[in-house]
Structures are given as structure tokens and as C-alpha cells.
Amino acid sequence: MSHPASNRSSVFGSRSRHECTEMRLVLESVGISAVLAQHDGEWQVQVGQPHHDRAIAELEAYRLERSSDSFVAQPRQRVLPGAGWGVLVYVLTMISIYLLATVSAYGWPWEAVGRLRAGDVMSGQIWQTVTALTLHADTGHLASNLMFGSLFGFLAGRILGGGVAWLTIVLSGALGNLINALMRHADHTSIGASTAVFAGLGLLVAHAIVPRPGSRQSTRERYMPLMAGVLMLAYLGTEGERTDVLAHVAGFFSGLMVGWLACRIPERWLIKNSFQWCTGIATFFILSGAWTIAILMGRG
């Protein structure tokens, strides 16, 4: 039944005709006749005066139901332990190796045997992809990697646990160095944890874009973290005369690839302290094993 304009009142208004049409359909689905009208540049949903209060109540209930569905659809992320311990071990390891290399402790040429040389890596000295991650040119270089490495490592540790996060970061950093060596001239050399630091950033991005059950994100919303990660890589990873941009890019995309796999580890494994300890110990053996081979080969 149609009501004269003088007997109609507005129950919803918007500059979007589409939104008003949606609200009109909501009202008509519960038996309330409604019309669209335009007033002072705004679209309005109008109903007969006798239905005004009921229409307001129906629209309010619809909005509450819709907002409730959106809230429930976003699962809460579990925060895993070990993030702080992982960062502490990272900082102590980087500082210790920097000091040992500076004074040539034990008479070993730490930087000479640990530096990545593309030709050596291609000839089979793969351990250099790991040892080079722990060497730094000066205190400024070290401080920068400690700051950003601690930040990305801490965040990664909260979502994957300290052991898994740092194992993923070290493996991704080594893979990034290997890719860098593959694409460089044989004489190219490289040191620094920055490849692993940007691998940590890639890991965080990979976790953010992994699809989750019940999520109603659009494709654009889901891949926004990737765009943000690339922008951060461009801002942080291309400054300085001695910056190895290719190593940073390789580390970031290695972090994306290895992180994509790590983010699929079942949560029932991640919450186990024994699993985190095992992966943390594995990380230690990768680093110490690489350095042991480097020293032995260097002395030989």
C-alpha cells in the first residue's frame, strides 16, 4: 500500500543510493512498504508514519547483526612464547662474533674465512652463505642490523615461536645469500645480517597474507601487507653507498617463500616447548657448524 508523501517519514539517509536501496529491501523483506526519495542531495528511505518505529527497530537490528558477523569472522591470533629469548640470543651472537672478528680472536681470520665470495660459494663453499650473515663492517652496520633484526625477529617469534622463527630467518637469509651469489660476478663479496633481517620482514608478510578459515577479506585487503612490505623494503633496503640491494631483495623474497611454508606448520606443534627448543638448537648448530667448517677450511 502506497502512502502519500505527507504521511511518510524518513528512517534512513545516505548519499549512497545503493546503501539506501539495501535498507529499503531489508524493510520490504519484513513486510514494511518503503520508498526512496531524494532531499537536499541526500537519498532517504521513507515509510508510512504508522510503521516508523518498527522500521527504525528493524534497521537497527540488521546493522547490529551485520557488524556482529564481521567481528566473529576475524579469528584471534595466538601469541607464542620465546620471542624475547630469541632476540636476546640474536643480539648476543651478533655482538660476540663482531668482537671476536675485530680482535682476530684465537688467531683466526674470522672475516677472511667467513665473508661471502660469490665465486667460492658457486664452487661449493655453501657455508659462507651462513657465516656472512654474522659479520659486520663496523659498529654502525652492526647497530642497524641489531635494531631492525630485533624488531622483525621479535614479531616473528610471537607468531611462530622463538625457535621456529629464528630457524626460518637463518635459512631464509642463507638462501638469500645463495641467490645473491648466483646472480653476481665471481669477485663479488658480501657480509652482514641485513639479508636475514629482510628475510624476517618477508616472513612477517608471508604470515599476514596466508588465508585463514572464516576470513571475509577481499583480495585487495589480503594482499595489502605485501604492498606494505615491498614499500618498507624499498625505503629501508636501498639506502647507503655500500648497500647490497640485490642481497636485501633476495632475502625478502626468500623470507616470503620459506615463511610461507613455516606458517603452515600445525599450531599443535608450534605450542610445544620441545618443538621450539629443537628448532632453536638446530639454528645454533647451523651457525656453529658453518663457522667450524669455515675455520677448518681456512686453516687448511
Short mmCIF file of C-alpha atoms in Angstrom, two decimals:
data_model
loop_
_atom_site.label_atom_id
_atom_site.label_comp_id
_atom_site.label_asym_id
_atom_site.label_seq_id
_atom_site.Cartn_x
_atom_site.Cartn_y
_atom_site.Cartn_z
CA MET A 1 0.00 0.00 0.00
CA SER A 2 1.45 3.40 -1.02
CA HIS A 3 1.31 6.34 1.39
CA PRO A 4 1.07 10.00 0.31
CA ALA A 5 4.33 11.93 0.69
CA SER A 6 2.83 13.99 3.52
CA ASN A 7 2.24 10.81 5.54
CA ARG A 8 5.75 9.41 5.08
CA SER A 9 8.75 9.89 7.37
CA SER A 10 12.46 9.20 6.81
CA VAL A 11 14.01 6.25 8.68
CA PHE A 12 17.41 6.17 6.94
CA GLY A 13 19.51 8.59 4.93
CA SER A 14 22.71 8.41 2.92
CA ARG A 15 24.41 9.97 -0.09
CA SER A 16 24.70 6.45 -1.48
CA ARG A 17 21.62 5.30 -3.38
CA HIS A 18 22.96 1.74 -3.27
CA GLU A 19 23.03 1.77 0.54
CA CYS A 20 19.51 3.19 0.72
CA THR A 21 18.27 0.57 -1.73
CA GLU A 22 19.74 -2.12 0.53
CA MET A 23 17.88 -0.73 3.54
CA ARG A 24 14.65 -0.48 1.57
CA LEU A 25 14.92 -4.17 0.63
CA VAL A 26 15.54 -5.05 4.28
CA LEU A 27 12.30 -3.33 5.28
CA GLU A 28 10.27 -4.83 2.47
CA SER A 29 11.54 -8.30 3.39
CA VAL A 30 9.76 -7.94 6.76
CA GLY A 31 6.58 -6.53 5.22
CA ILE A 32 7.18 -2.79 5.62
CA SER A 33 6.50 -0.82 2.46
CA ALA A 34 9.23 1.76 1.79
CA VAL A 35 10.18 4.18 -0.95
CA LEU A 36 13.32 6.07 -1.94
CA ALA A 37 13.27 9.85 -2.10
CA GLN A 38 15.93 12.49 -2.64
CA HIS A 39 16.12 15.58 -0.45
CA ASP A 40 18.91 18.24 -0.44
CA GLY A 41 21.32 15.92 -2.27
CA GLU A 42 20.72 13.01 0.12
CA TRP A 43 18.85 9.78 -0.56
CA GLN A 44 16.28 8.77 2.05
CA VAL A 45 14.31 5.65 2.86
CA GLN A 46 10.77 6.70 3.79
CA VAL A 47 7.92 4.70 5.28
CA GLY A 48 4.37 5.47 6.33
CA GLN A 49 4.02 7.16 9.72
CA PRO A 50 2.38 4.12 11.38
CA HIS A 51 5.43 1.96 10.54
CA HIS A 52 8.10 4.48 11.56
CA ASP A 53 9.10 2.98 14.94
CA ARG A 54 9.07 -0.60 13.70
CA ALA A 55 11.15 0.32 10.65
CA ILE A 56 13.78 2.01 12.83
CA ALA A 57 13.97 -1.09 15.04
CA GLU A 58 14.29 -3.46 12.06
CA LEU A 59 17.12 -1.42 10.50
CA GLU A 60 18.98 -1.21 13.82
CA ALA A 61 18.70 -4.99 14.29
CA TYR A 62 20.02 -5.52 10.75
CA ARG A 63 23.04 -3.27 11.34
CA LEU A 64 23.86 -5.00 14.63
CA GLU A 65 23.63 -8.44 13.03
CA ARG A 66 25.92 -7.39 10.18
CA SER A 67 28.56 -5.87 12.47
CA SER A 68 28.44 -8.94 14.72
CA ASP A 69 29.11 -11.25 11.74
CA SER A 70 32.11 -9.13 10.72
CA PHE A 71 33.54 -9.28 14.22
CA VAL A 72 33.20 -13.05 14.60
CA ALA A 73 34.82 -13.65 11.22
CA GLN A 74 38.22 -12.40 12.42
CA PRO A 75 39.99 -15.11 14.47
CA ARG A 76 42.31 -14.00 17.23
CA GLN A 77 45.99 -14.73 16.67
CA ARG A 78 47.67 -16.79 19.40
CA VAL A 79 50.87 -15.21 20.76
CA LEU A 80 53.58 -17.86 21.12
CA PRO A 81 56.41 -17.79 23.70
CA GLY A 82 60.14 -17.43 23.11
CA ALA A 83 60.16 -14.18 21.13
CA GLY A 84 62.17 -12.29 23.75
CA TRP A 85 64.68 -15.10 24.28
CA GLY A 86 65.19 -15.41 20.54
CA VAL A 87 66.03 -11.72 20.24
CA LEU A 88 68.42 -11.91 23.21
CA VAL A 89 70.33 -14.81 21.64
CA TYR A 90 70.43 -12.97 18.30
CA VAL A 91 71.87 -9.81 19.87
CA LEU A 92 74.47 -11.70 21.92
CA THR A 93 75.53 -13.79 18.90
CA MET A 94 75.96 -10.78 16.61
CA ILE A 95 77.91 -8.75 19.19
CA SER A 96 80.11 -11.72 20.19
CA ILE A 97 81.13 -12.57 16.63
CA TYR A 98 81.72 -8.89 15.85
CA LEU A 99 84.10 -8.58 18.83
CA LEU A 100 85.84 -11.88 18.04
CA ALA A 101 86.38 -10.86 14.42
CA THR A 102 87.60 -7.38 15.40
CA VAL A 103 90.45 -8.73 17.56
CA SER A 104 91.07 -11.85 15.41
CA ALA A 105 90.39 -13.99 18.47
CA TYR A 106 92.32 -17.28 18.76
CA GLY A 107 94.43 -16.11 15.84
CA TRP A 108 91.66 -16.94 13.39
CA PRO A 109 90.98 -14.65 10.39
CA TRP A 110 87.24 -14.52 11.08
CA GLU A 111 86.29 -12.05 8.36
CA ALA A 112 88.58 -13.56 5.74
CA VAL A 113 87.13 -17.07 6.12
CA GLY A 114 83.54 -16.04 6.86
CA ARG A 115 82.95 -13.41 4.18
CA LEU A 116 80.74 -14.44 1.27
CA ARG A 117 82.60 -14.59 -2.03
CA ALA A 118 80.31 -15.40 -4.93
CA GLY A 119 82.91 -17.47 -6.78
CA ASP A 120 83.70 -19.56 -3.67
CA VAL A 121 80.03 -20.21 -3.00
CA MET A 122 79.50 -21.33 -6.57
CA SER A 123 82.48 -23.68 -6.23
CA GLY A 124 80.86 -25.41 -3.24
CA GLN A 125 81.66 -23.32 -0.13
CA ILE A 126 77.99 -23.03 0.78
CA TRP A 127 78.75 -22.36 4.46
CA GLN A 128 79.73 -18.81 3.56
CA THR A 129 76.02 -18.04 2.97
CA VAL A 130 75.57 -18.56 6.74
CA THR A 131 78.82 -17.18 8.19
CA ALA A 132 78.50 -13.94 6.21
CA LEU A 133 75.21 -13.23 8.00
CA THR A 134 77.07 -12.81 11.30
CA LEU A 135 79.85 -10.44 10.14
CA HIS A 136 79.68 -6.62 10.04
CA ALA A 137 81.90 -3.91 8.60
CA ASP A 138 81.67 -1.50 11.56
CA THR A 139 79.62 -0.62 14.65
CA GLY A 140 77.12 1.41 12.62
CA HIS A 141 76.48 -1.55 10.34
CA LEU A 142 76.08 -3.80 13.38
CA ALA A 143 73.77 -1.40 15.25
CA SER A 144 71.43 -1.02 12.28
CA ASN A 145 71.05 -4.78 11.87
CA LEU A 146 70.62 -5.28 15.60
CA MET A 147 67.79 -2.74 15.71
CA PHE A 148 65.76 -3.95 12.73
CA GLY A 149 66.68 -7.60 13.21
CA SER A 150 65.46 -7.47 16.82
CA LEU A 151 62.19 -5.84 15.76
CA PHE A 152 61.35 -8.24 12.93
CA GLY A 153 62.67 -11.23 14.89
CA PHE A 154 60.55 -10.38 17.94
CA LEU A 155 57.39 -10.04 15.87
CA ALA A 156 58.14 -13.29 14.03
CA GLY A 157 58.77 -15.02 17.35
CA ARG A 158 55.34 -14.01 18.63
CA ILE A 159 53.56 -15.68 15.70
CA LEU A 160 55.79 -18.75 15.19
CA GLY A 161 57.64 -19.10 18.49
CA GLY A 162 61.26 -18.15 19.10
CA GLY A 163 62.86 -21.36 17.82
CA VAL A 164 60.88 -21.74 14.60
CA ALA A 165 61.08 -18.02 13.79
CA TRP A 166 64.87 -17.80 14.01
CA LEU A 167 65.42 -21.10 12.20
CA THR A 168 63.23 -19.74 9.38
CA ILE A 169 65.09 -16.41 9.38
CA VAL A 170 68.55 -18.02 9.24
CA LEU A 171 67.55 -20.46 6.49
CA SER A 172 65.90 -17.66 4.51
CA GLY A 173 68.93 -15.41 4.96
CA ALA A 174 71.26 -18.16 3.75
CA LEU A 175 69.02 -18.79 0.75
CA GLY A 176 69.00 -15.07 0.00
CA ASN A 177 72.82 -15.03 0.07
CA LEU A 178 72.91 -18.04 -2.24
CA ILE A 179 70.58 -16.33 -4.73
CA ASN A 180 72.73 -13.18 -4.50
CA ALA A 181 75.89 -15.20 -5.22
CA LEU A 182 74.23 -16.89 -8.21
CA MET A 183 73.46 -13.52 -9.77
CA ARG A 184 76.81 -11.84 -9.07
CA HIS A 185 80.26 -11.85 -10.60
CA ALA A 186 82.68 -14.32 -9.02
CA ASP A 187 84.64 -11.46 -7.38
CA HIS A 188 81.60 -10.09 -5.51
CA THR A 189 81.87 -10.17 -1.70
CA SER A 190 79.26 -9.56 0.96
CA ILE A 191 78.84 -9.52 4.77
CA GLY A 192 76.08 -8.51 7.15
CA ALA A 193 72.88 -9.76 8.77
CA SER A 194 70.72 -7.48 6.63
CA THR A 195 69.87 -10.31 4.21
CA ALA A 196 68.42 -12.21 7.18
CA VAL A 197 66.81 -9.04 8.54
CA PHE A 198 64.83 -8.56 5.33
CA ALA A 199 64.09 -12.26 5.33
CA GLY A 200 62.42 -11.62 8.69
CA LEU A 201 60.33 -8.90 7.08
CA GLY A 202 59.37 -11.31 4.29
CA LEU A 203 58.37 -13.89 6.90
CA LEU A 204 56.02 -11.40 8.57
CA VAL A 205 54.44 -10.53 5.22
CA ALA A 206 54.00 -14.23 4.37
CA HIS A 207 52.19 -14.78 7.66
CA ALA A 208 49.92 -11.80 7.05
CA ILE A 209 48.76 -13.00 3.62
CA VAL A 210 48.24 -16.67 4.46
CA PRO A 211 44.49 -17.37 4.01
CA ARG A 212 42.61 -18.08 7.23
CA PRO A 213 39.37 -20.02 7.72
CA GLY A 214 36.34 -17.75 8.11
CA SER A 215 38.10 -14.62 6.82
CA ARG A 216 35.97 -12.31 4.65
CA GLN A 217 38.83 -10.17 3.39
CA SER A 218 38.76 -9.10 -0.23
CA THR A 219 41.74 -9.96 -2.46
CA ARG A 220 42.92 -6.36 -2.20
CA GLU A 221 42.72 -6.34 1.61
CA ARG A 222 44.52 -9.67 1.86
CA TYR A 223 47.50 -8.53 -0.21
CA MET A 224 47.85 -5.07 1.34
CA PRO A 225 50.60 -6.39 3.71
CA LEU A 226 52.63 -7.46 0.66
CA MET A 227 52.42 -3.95 -0.77
CA ALA A 228 53.43 -2.51 2.61
CA GLY A 229 56.37 -4.95 2.86
CA VAL A 230 57.65 -4.04 -0.59
CA LEU A 231 57.42 -0.34 0.26
CA MET A 232 59.34 -0.91 3.51
CA LEU A 233 61.96 -2.91 1.59
CA ALA A 234 62.30 -0.05 -0.89
CA TYR A 235 62.63 2.52 1.89
CA LEU A 236 65.00 0.65 4.23
CA GLY A 237 66.85 -1.62 1.83
CA THR A 238 68.16 0.78 -0.80
CA GLU A 239 69.94 3.47 1.24
CA GLY A 240 73.71 3.85 1.58
CA GLU A 241 76.61 3.66 -0.83
CA ARG A 242 77.70 0.19 0.29
CA THR A 243 74.20 -1.26 0.41
CA ASP A 244 73.88 -4.61 -1.34
CA VAL A 245 70.39 -4.02 -2.70
CA LEU A 246 70.20 -7.35 -4.51
CA ALA A 247 71.01 -9.20 -1.26
CA HIS A 248 68.20 -7.34 0.52
CA VAL A 249 65.70 -8.13 -2.22
CA ALA A 250 66.81 -11.77 -2.33
CA GLY A 251 66.49 -12.01 1.45
CA PHE A 252 62.98 -10.52 1.42
CA PHE A 253 61.67 -12.90 -1.23
CA SER A 254 63.44 -15.86 0.39
CA GLY A 255 61.65 -14.92 3.62
CA LEU A 256 58.36 -14.88 1.71
CA MET A 257 58.97 -18.36 0.28
CA VAL A 258 60.35 -20.11 3.36
CA GLY A 259 57.96 -18.16 5.60
CA TRP A 260 55.00 -19.32 3.51
CA LEU A 261 55.98 -22.90 4.37
CA ALA A 262 56.75 -22.16 8.03
CA CYS A 263 53.34 -20.53 8.51
CA ARG A 264 51.74 -23.85 7.59
CA ILE A 265 53.31 -25.72 10.49
CA PRO A 266 50.41 -27.03 12.60
CA GLU A 267 49.71 -24.94 15.68
CA ARG A 268 49.73 -28.07 17.84
CA TRP A 269 53.47 -28.30 17.04
CA LEU A 270 54.22 -24.62 17.50
CA ILE A 271 52.79 -24.53 21.03
CA LYS A 272 55.08 -27.35 22.18
CA ASN A 273 58.14 -26.13 24.07
CA SER A 274 60.03 -29.23 22.95
CA PHE A 275 59.47 -28.35 19.29
CA GLN A 276 60.61 -24.76 19.82
CA TRP A 277 63.71 -25.95 21.68
CA CYS A 278 64.58 -28.43 18.93
CA THR A 279 64.31 -25.80 16.20
CA GLY A 280 66.27 -23.31 18.31
CA ILE A 281 69.06 -25.86 18.86
CA ALA A 282 69.02 -26.66 15.13
CA THR A 283 69.59 -22.96 14.43
CA PHE A 284 72.57 -22.93 16.79
CA PHE A 285 74.10 -25.99 15.13
CA ILE A 286 73.66 -24.48 11.66
CA LEU A 287 75.55 -21.35 12.72
CA SER A 288 78.26 -23.10 14.74
CA GLY A 289 78.65 -25.83 12.12
CA ALA A 290 79.10 -23.30 9.33
CA TRP A 291 81.72 -21.44 11.33
CA THR A 292 83.55 -24.64 12.28
CA ILE A 293 83.83 -25.65 8.62
CA ALA A 294 84.90 -22.14 7.64
CA ILE A 295 87.68 -22.06 10.26
CA LEU A 296 88.91 -25.56 9.42
CA MET A 297 88.94 -24.88 5.71
CA GLY A 298 90.61 -21.51 6.25
CA ARG A 299 93.39 -23.01 8.33
CA GLY A 300 93.86 -25.82 5.84
#
